[in-house]
Amino acid sequence: MINIALPKGRLGDSVYSMFEKIGLECSEILSNTRALVFEVKDKGIRYLLVKPSDVAIYVERGTADIGVVGSDILAETSAEVYELLDLDIGKCNMVVAAKKDWTDDLDLPLRVATKYTRVALKYFEEQSRPIDIIKLNGSIELAPLLGLSDIIVDIVETGTTLKKNDLVVHQHIMPISARLIANKSSYKFNYDKIDEICKKMGELV
Ligand code: PRP
């Protein structure tokens, strides 16, 4: 049995449709029950629906053999997993955003609100810019609006959330996309099965 961790939410549907296209369909997943585990016994696979930010943890610890995760999460967690394939979906950008008229006052530490504290620390460390990191868990765009932070480090997909909150992109940090990842031991022990999935997925990209 191969355990596959799939992200719930925005990315979930497009990821699932890729598995469907390579013949690993499980129509129950689309039935919107609250179930989180789906077995496709005749194909020898089990899907685990997890929070996108938790996929890499399940795979790193071997609870899932493979999974699909955004490269933003990989950059933030530095999970010890094999990155097998760029799936070319879930594409967005990691950016520095702030109010339009924001200018950096180099006499003060820069107050940065973000979910991605490691990414932000690394990015500004490379620029030798001291920062005061403010870890938030969502609705990051509120922070500069309310004066909690000077800027945010966050992902932008359509740009709608920034626009609606009067923020603009000031710097691009990196492009993001979904990756197929594998647990390091599972990859050795289940090489044939995982490689077959990876090759078939590769043909769709
Ligand atoms: C993400 C991100 C932005 C938004 C960007 O938030 O943190 O807020 O999506 O998308 P857009 O450019 O298409 O508007 P998410 O929807 O994951 O919710 P969150 O605020 O709980 O992090």
CSV table of C-alpha atoms and ligand atoms in Angstrom, one decimal:
chain,number,residue,atom,x,y,z
A,1,MET,CA,0.0,0.0,0.0
A,2,ILE,CA,1.4,3.4,-1.0
A,3,ASN,CA,0.2,6.3,1.2
A,4,ILE,CA,-0.2,9.6,-0.6
A,5,ALA,CA,-0.6,12.8,1.3
A,6,LEU,CA,-2.7,15.3,-0.7
A,7,PRO,CA,-3.2,19.0,0.3
A,8,LYS,CA,-6.8,20.0,1.2
A,9,GLY,CA,-8.0,23.4,-0.1
A,10,ARG,CA,-7.1,25.4,-3.2
A,11,LEU,CA,-4.4,23.2,-4.5
A,12,GLY,CA,-6.2,20.0,-3.7
A,13,ASP,CA,-8.5,19.8,-6.7
A,14,SER,CA,-5.9,20.3,-9.3
A,15,VAL,CA,-3.6,17.8,-7.6
A,16,TYR,CA,-6.3,15.2,-7.3
A,17,SER,CA,-7.2,15.6,-11.0
A,18,MET,CA,-3.6,14.7,-11.9
A,19,PHE,CA,-3.8,11.5,-9.9
A,20,GLU,CA,-7.1,10.8,-11.6
A,21,LYS,CA,-5.6,11.3,-15.0
A,22,ILE,CA,-2.9,8.7,-14.3
A,23,GLY,CA,-5.5,6.1,-13.4
A,24,LEU,CA,-5.4,6.5,-9.6
A,25,GLU,CA,-8.9,7.9,-9.3
A,26,CYS,CA,-10.9,7.8,-6.1
A,27,SER,CA,-14.3,9.5,-6.8
A,28,GLU,CA,-15.1,9.5,-3.0
A,29,ILE,CA,-12.5,12.3,-2.6
A,30,LEU,CA,-14.8,14.6,-4.5
A,31,SER,CA,-17.9,13.6,-2.5
A,32,ASN,CA,-17.0,16.3,0.2
A,33,THR,CA,-17.6,14.0,3.1
A,34,ARG,CA,-15.5,14.9,6.1
A,35,ALA,CA,-13.5,11.7,5.7
A,36,LEU,CA,-9.7,12.3,5.6
A,37,VAL,CA,-8.5,8.8,4.5
A,38,PHE,CA,-9.6,7.2,1.2
A,39,GLU,CA,-8.4,3.7,0.1
A,40,VAL,CA,-8.3,2.5,-3.5
A,41,LYS,CA,-7.8,-1.1,-2.6
A,42,ASP,CA,-7.5,-2.5,-6.2
A,43,LYS,CA,-4.7,0.0,-6.9
A,44,GLY,CA,-2.9,-0.5,-3.7
A,45,ILE,CA,-3.0,3.2,-2.6
A,46,ARG,CA,-4.4,5.2,0.2
A,47,TYR,CA,-5.0,9.0,0.1
A,48,LEU,CA,-4.5,11.1,3.2
A,49,LEU,CA,-6.1,14.5,3.0
A,50,VAL,CA,-4.0,16.9,5.1
A,51,LYS,CA,-3.5,20.6,5.7
A,52,PRO,CA,-1.1,21.9,2.9
A,53,SER,CA,1.5,23.0,5.4
A,54,ASP,CA,1.5,19.5,7.0
A,55,VAL,CA,2.1,17.4,3.9
A,56,ALA,CA,5.9,17.6,4.2
A,57,ILE,CA,5.7,16.4,7.9
A,58,TYR,CA,3.7,13.3,7.0
A,59,VAL,CA,6.1,12.5,4.2
A,60,GLU,CA,9.3,13.2,6.1
A,61,ARG,CA,8.2,11.0,9.0
A,62,GLY,CA,7.1,8.2,6.6
A,63,THR,CA,3.4,8.2,7.5
A,64,ALA,CA,2.9,9.0,3.8
A,65,ASP,CA,5.3,7.6,1.2
A,66,ILE,CA,4.7,10.4,-1.2
A,67,GLY,CA,2.8,13.7,-1.2
A,68,VAL,CA,2.2,16.9,-3.0
A,69,VAL,CA,3.3,20.2,-1.4
A,70,GLY,CA,4.0,23.8,-2.4
A,71,SER,CA,7.6,24.8,-2.7
A,72,ASP,CA,6.8,27.6,-0.3
A,73,ILE,CA,6.3,25.0,2.4
A,74,LEU,CA,9.5,23.1,1.4
A,75,ALA,CA,11.5,26.4,1.7
A,76,GLU,CA,10.0,27.2,5.1
A,77,THR,CA,10.4,23.7,6.7
A,78,SER,CA,13.5,22.4,5.0
A,79,ALA,CA,11.9,18.9,5.3
A,80,GLU,CA,14.2,15.9,4.7
A,81,VAL,CA,12.4,14.5,1.7
A,82,TYR,CA,13.2,13.8,-1.9
A,83,GLU,CA,11.7,16.3,-4.3
A,84,LEU,CA,10.8,14.2,-7.4
A,85,LEU,CA,8.9,16.5,-9.7
A,86,ASP,CA,7.8,20.1,-10.3
A,87,LEU,CA,4.1,19.6,-11.1
A,88,ASP,CA,3.7,23.1,-12.6
A,89,ILE,CA,0.5,23.7,-10.8
A,90,GLY,CA,-0.3,25.9,-7.7
A,91,LYS,CA,1.9,28.5,-9.3
A,92,CYS,CA,2.3,31.8,-7.3
A,93,ASN,CA,5.1,34.0,-6.0
A,94,MET,CA,6.7,34.7,-2.7
A,95,VAL,CA,6.9,38.5,-2.4
A,96,VAL,CA,7.6,41.4,-0.1
A,97,ALA,CA,4.5,43.6,-0.1
A,98,ALA,CA,3.6,46.9,1.6
A,99,LYS,CA,1.7,50.1,1.2
A,100,LYS,CA,2.4,51.8,-2.1
A,101,ASP,CA,4.3,54.7,-0.5
A,102,TRP,CA,6.4,52.5,1.8
A,103,THR,CA,10.1,53.3,1.9
A,104,ASP,CA,12.6,51.4,4.0
A,105,ASP,CA,13.9,53.4,7.0
A,106,LEU,CA,17.3,51.9,7.5
A,107,ASP,CA,17.7,53.5,10.9
A,108,LEU,CA,15.1,51.1,12.3
A,109,PRO,CA,14.7,47.3,12.3
A,110,LEU,CA,12.2,46.4,9.6
A,111,ARG,CA,9.0,45.0,11.0
A,112,VAL,CA,8.0,42.0,8.9
A,113,ALA,CA,4.7,40.1,9.3
A,114,THR,CA,4.6,36.6,7.8
A,115,LYS,CA,3.7,33.0,8.0
A,116,TYR,CA,7.0,32.2,6.4
A,117,THR,CA,9.5,33.3,9.2
A,118,ARG,CA,12.4,31.2,8.0
A,119,VAL,CA,12.1,32.4,4.4
A,120,ALA,CA,11.8,36.0,5.6
A,121,LEU,CA,14.8,35.7,8.0
A,122,LYS,CA,17.0,34.1,5.3
A,123,TYR,CA,16.0,36.7,2.6
A,124,PHE,CA,16.7,39.7,4.7
A,125,GLU,CA,19.9,38.1,6.3
A,126,GLU,CA,21.3,37.8,2.8
A,127,GLN,CA,20.7,41.5,2.4
A,128,SER,CA,22.2,42.2,5.9
A,129,ARG,CA,19.0,44.0,6.8
A,130,PRO,CA,18.0,43.5,10.5
A,131,ILE,CA,14.3,42.6,10.9
A,132,ASP,CA,11.8,42.3,13.7
A,133,ILE,CA,9.8,39.2,12.7
A,134,ILE,CA,6.1,39.0,13.5
A,135,LYS,CA,4.7,35.5,13.1
A,136,LEU,CA,1.1,35.4,12.0
A,137,ASN,CA,-1.0,32.5,10.9
A,138,GLY,CA,-3.3,34.1,8.3
A,139,SER,CA,-4.8,37.3,6.9
A,140,ILE,CA,-1.2,38.7,6.8
A,141,GLU,CA,-2.3,41.6,4.7
A,142,LEU,CA,-4.0,43.2,7.7
A,143,ALA,CA,-0.7,43.8,9.5
A,144,PRO,CA,0.7,46.8,7.5
A,145,LEU,CA,-2.8,48.2,7.1
A,146,LEU,CA,-3.2,48.4,10.9
A,147,GLY,CA,0.4,49.4,11.6
A,148,LEU,CA,1.4,46.1,13.1
A,149,SER,CA,4.2,45.7,10.6
A,150,ASP,CA,6.0,47.8,7.9
A,151,ILE,CA,5.8,45.0,5.3
A,152,ILE,CA,4.7,41.4,4.7
A,153,VAL,CA,6.4,38.4,3.2
A,154,ASP,CA,3.6,36.3,1.7
A,155,ILE,CA,2.5,34.4,-1.4
A,156,VAL,CA,0.6,36.1,-4.1
A,157,GLU,CA,-1.4,34.2,-6.7
A,158,THR,CA,-4.0,36.4,-8.4
A,159,GLY,CA,-3.0,39.6,-6.5
A,160,THR,CA,-6.6,40.2,-5.5
A,161,THR,CA,-6.0,40.1,-1.8
A,162,LEU,CA,-3.2,42.7,-2.0
A,163,LYS,CA,-5.2,44.9,-4.3
A,164,LYS,CA,-8.3,44.8,-2.0
A,165,ASN,CA,-6.1,45.8,0.9
A,166,ASP,CA,-4.2,48.6,-0.8
A,167,LEU,CA,-0.9,46.9,-0.8
A,168,VAL,CA,1.6,46.4,-3.7
A,169,VAL,CA,4.5,44.1,-4.4
A,170,HIS,CA,7.8,45.8,-3.7
A,171,GLN,CA,10.2,42.8,-4.1
A,172,HIS,CA,10.0,39.3,-5.6
A,173,ILE,CA,11.6,36.6,-3.5
A,174,MET,CA,10.9,33.4,-5.5
A,175,PRO,CA,8.5,31.6,-7.8
A,176,ILE,CA,6.4,28.9,-6.1
A,177,SER,CA,4.8,25.7,-7.5
A,178,ALA,CA,3.6,22.3,-6.3
A,179,ARG,CA,6.1,19.5,-6.0
A,180,LEU,CA,5.8,15.7,-5.8
A,181,ILE,CA,7.9,14.6,-2.8
A,182,ALA,CA,8.8,11.2,-1.4
A,183,ASN,CA,9.9,9.8,1.9
A,184,LYS,CA,13.6,8.9,1.6
A,185,SER,CA,13.3,5.3,2.8
A,186,SER,CA,10.0,4.7,1.0
A,187,TYR,CA,11.6,5.8,-2.2
A,188,LYS,CA,14.1,3.0,-1.9
A,189,PHE,CA,11.8,0.3,-0.7
A,190,ASN,CA,8.9,1.1,-3.0
A,191,TYR,CA,11.0,2.4,-5.9
A,192,ASP,CA,9.1,0.7,-8.7
A,193,LYS,CA,5.6,1.9,-7.6
A,194,ILE,CA,6.8,5.5,-6.8
A,195,ASP,CA,8.8,5.8,-10.0
A,196,GLU,CA,5.9,4.7,-12.1
A,197,ILE,CA,3.7,7.3,-10.5
A,198,CYS,CA,6.4,9.9,-11.0
A,199,LYS,CA,6.9,9.1,-14.6
A,200,LYS,CA,3.2,9.1,-15.4
A,201,MET,CA,2.8,12.5,-13.6
A,202,GLY,CA,5.8,13.8,-15.5
A,203,GLU,CA,4.0,13.0,-18.8
A,204,LEU,CA,1.2,15.4,-17.7
A,205,VAL,CA,3.5,18.3,-16.9
B,1,PRP,C1,-3.0,33.2,0.7
B,1,PRP,C2,-2.0,34.3,0.9
B,1,PRP,C3,-2.7,35.5,0.5
B,1,PRP,C4,-3.6,35.0,-0.6
B,1,PRP,C5,-3.1,35.4,-1.9
B,1,PRP,O1,-3.8,33.2,1.8
B,1,PRP,O2,-1.5,34.3,2.3
B,1,PRP,O3,-3.4,36.0,1.6
B,1,PRP,O4,-3.7,33.6,-0.5
B,1,PRP,O5,-3.9,35.0,-2.9
B,1,PRP,P1,-4.4,36.0,-4.1
B,1,PRP,O6,-3.1,36.7,-4.6
B,1,PRP,O7,-5.0,35.1,-5.1
B,1,PRP,O8,-5.4,37.0,-3.5
B,1,PRP,P2,-4.9,32.0,2.1
B,1,PRP,O9,-6.0,32.1,1.1
B,1,PRP,O10,-4.1,30.7,2.1
B,1,PRP,O11,-5.4,32.4,3.5
B,1,PRP,P3,-4.8,32.8,4.8
B,1,PRP,O12,-5.0,34.3,4.9
B,1,PRP,O13,-5.5,32.1,5.9
B,1,PRP,O14,-3.3,32.5,4.8
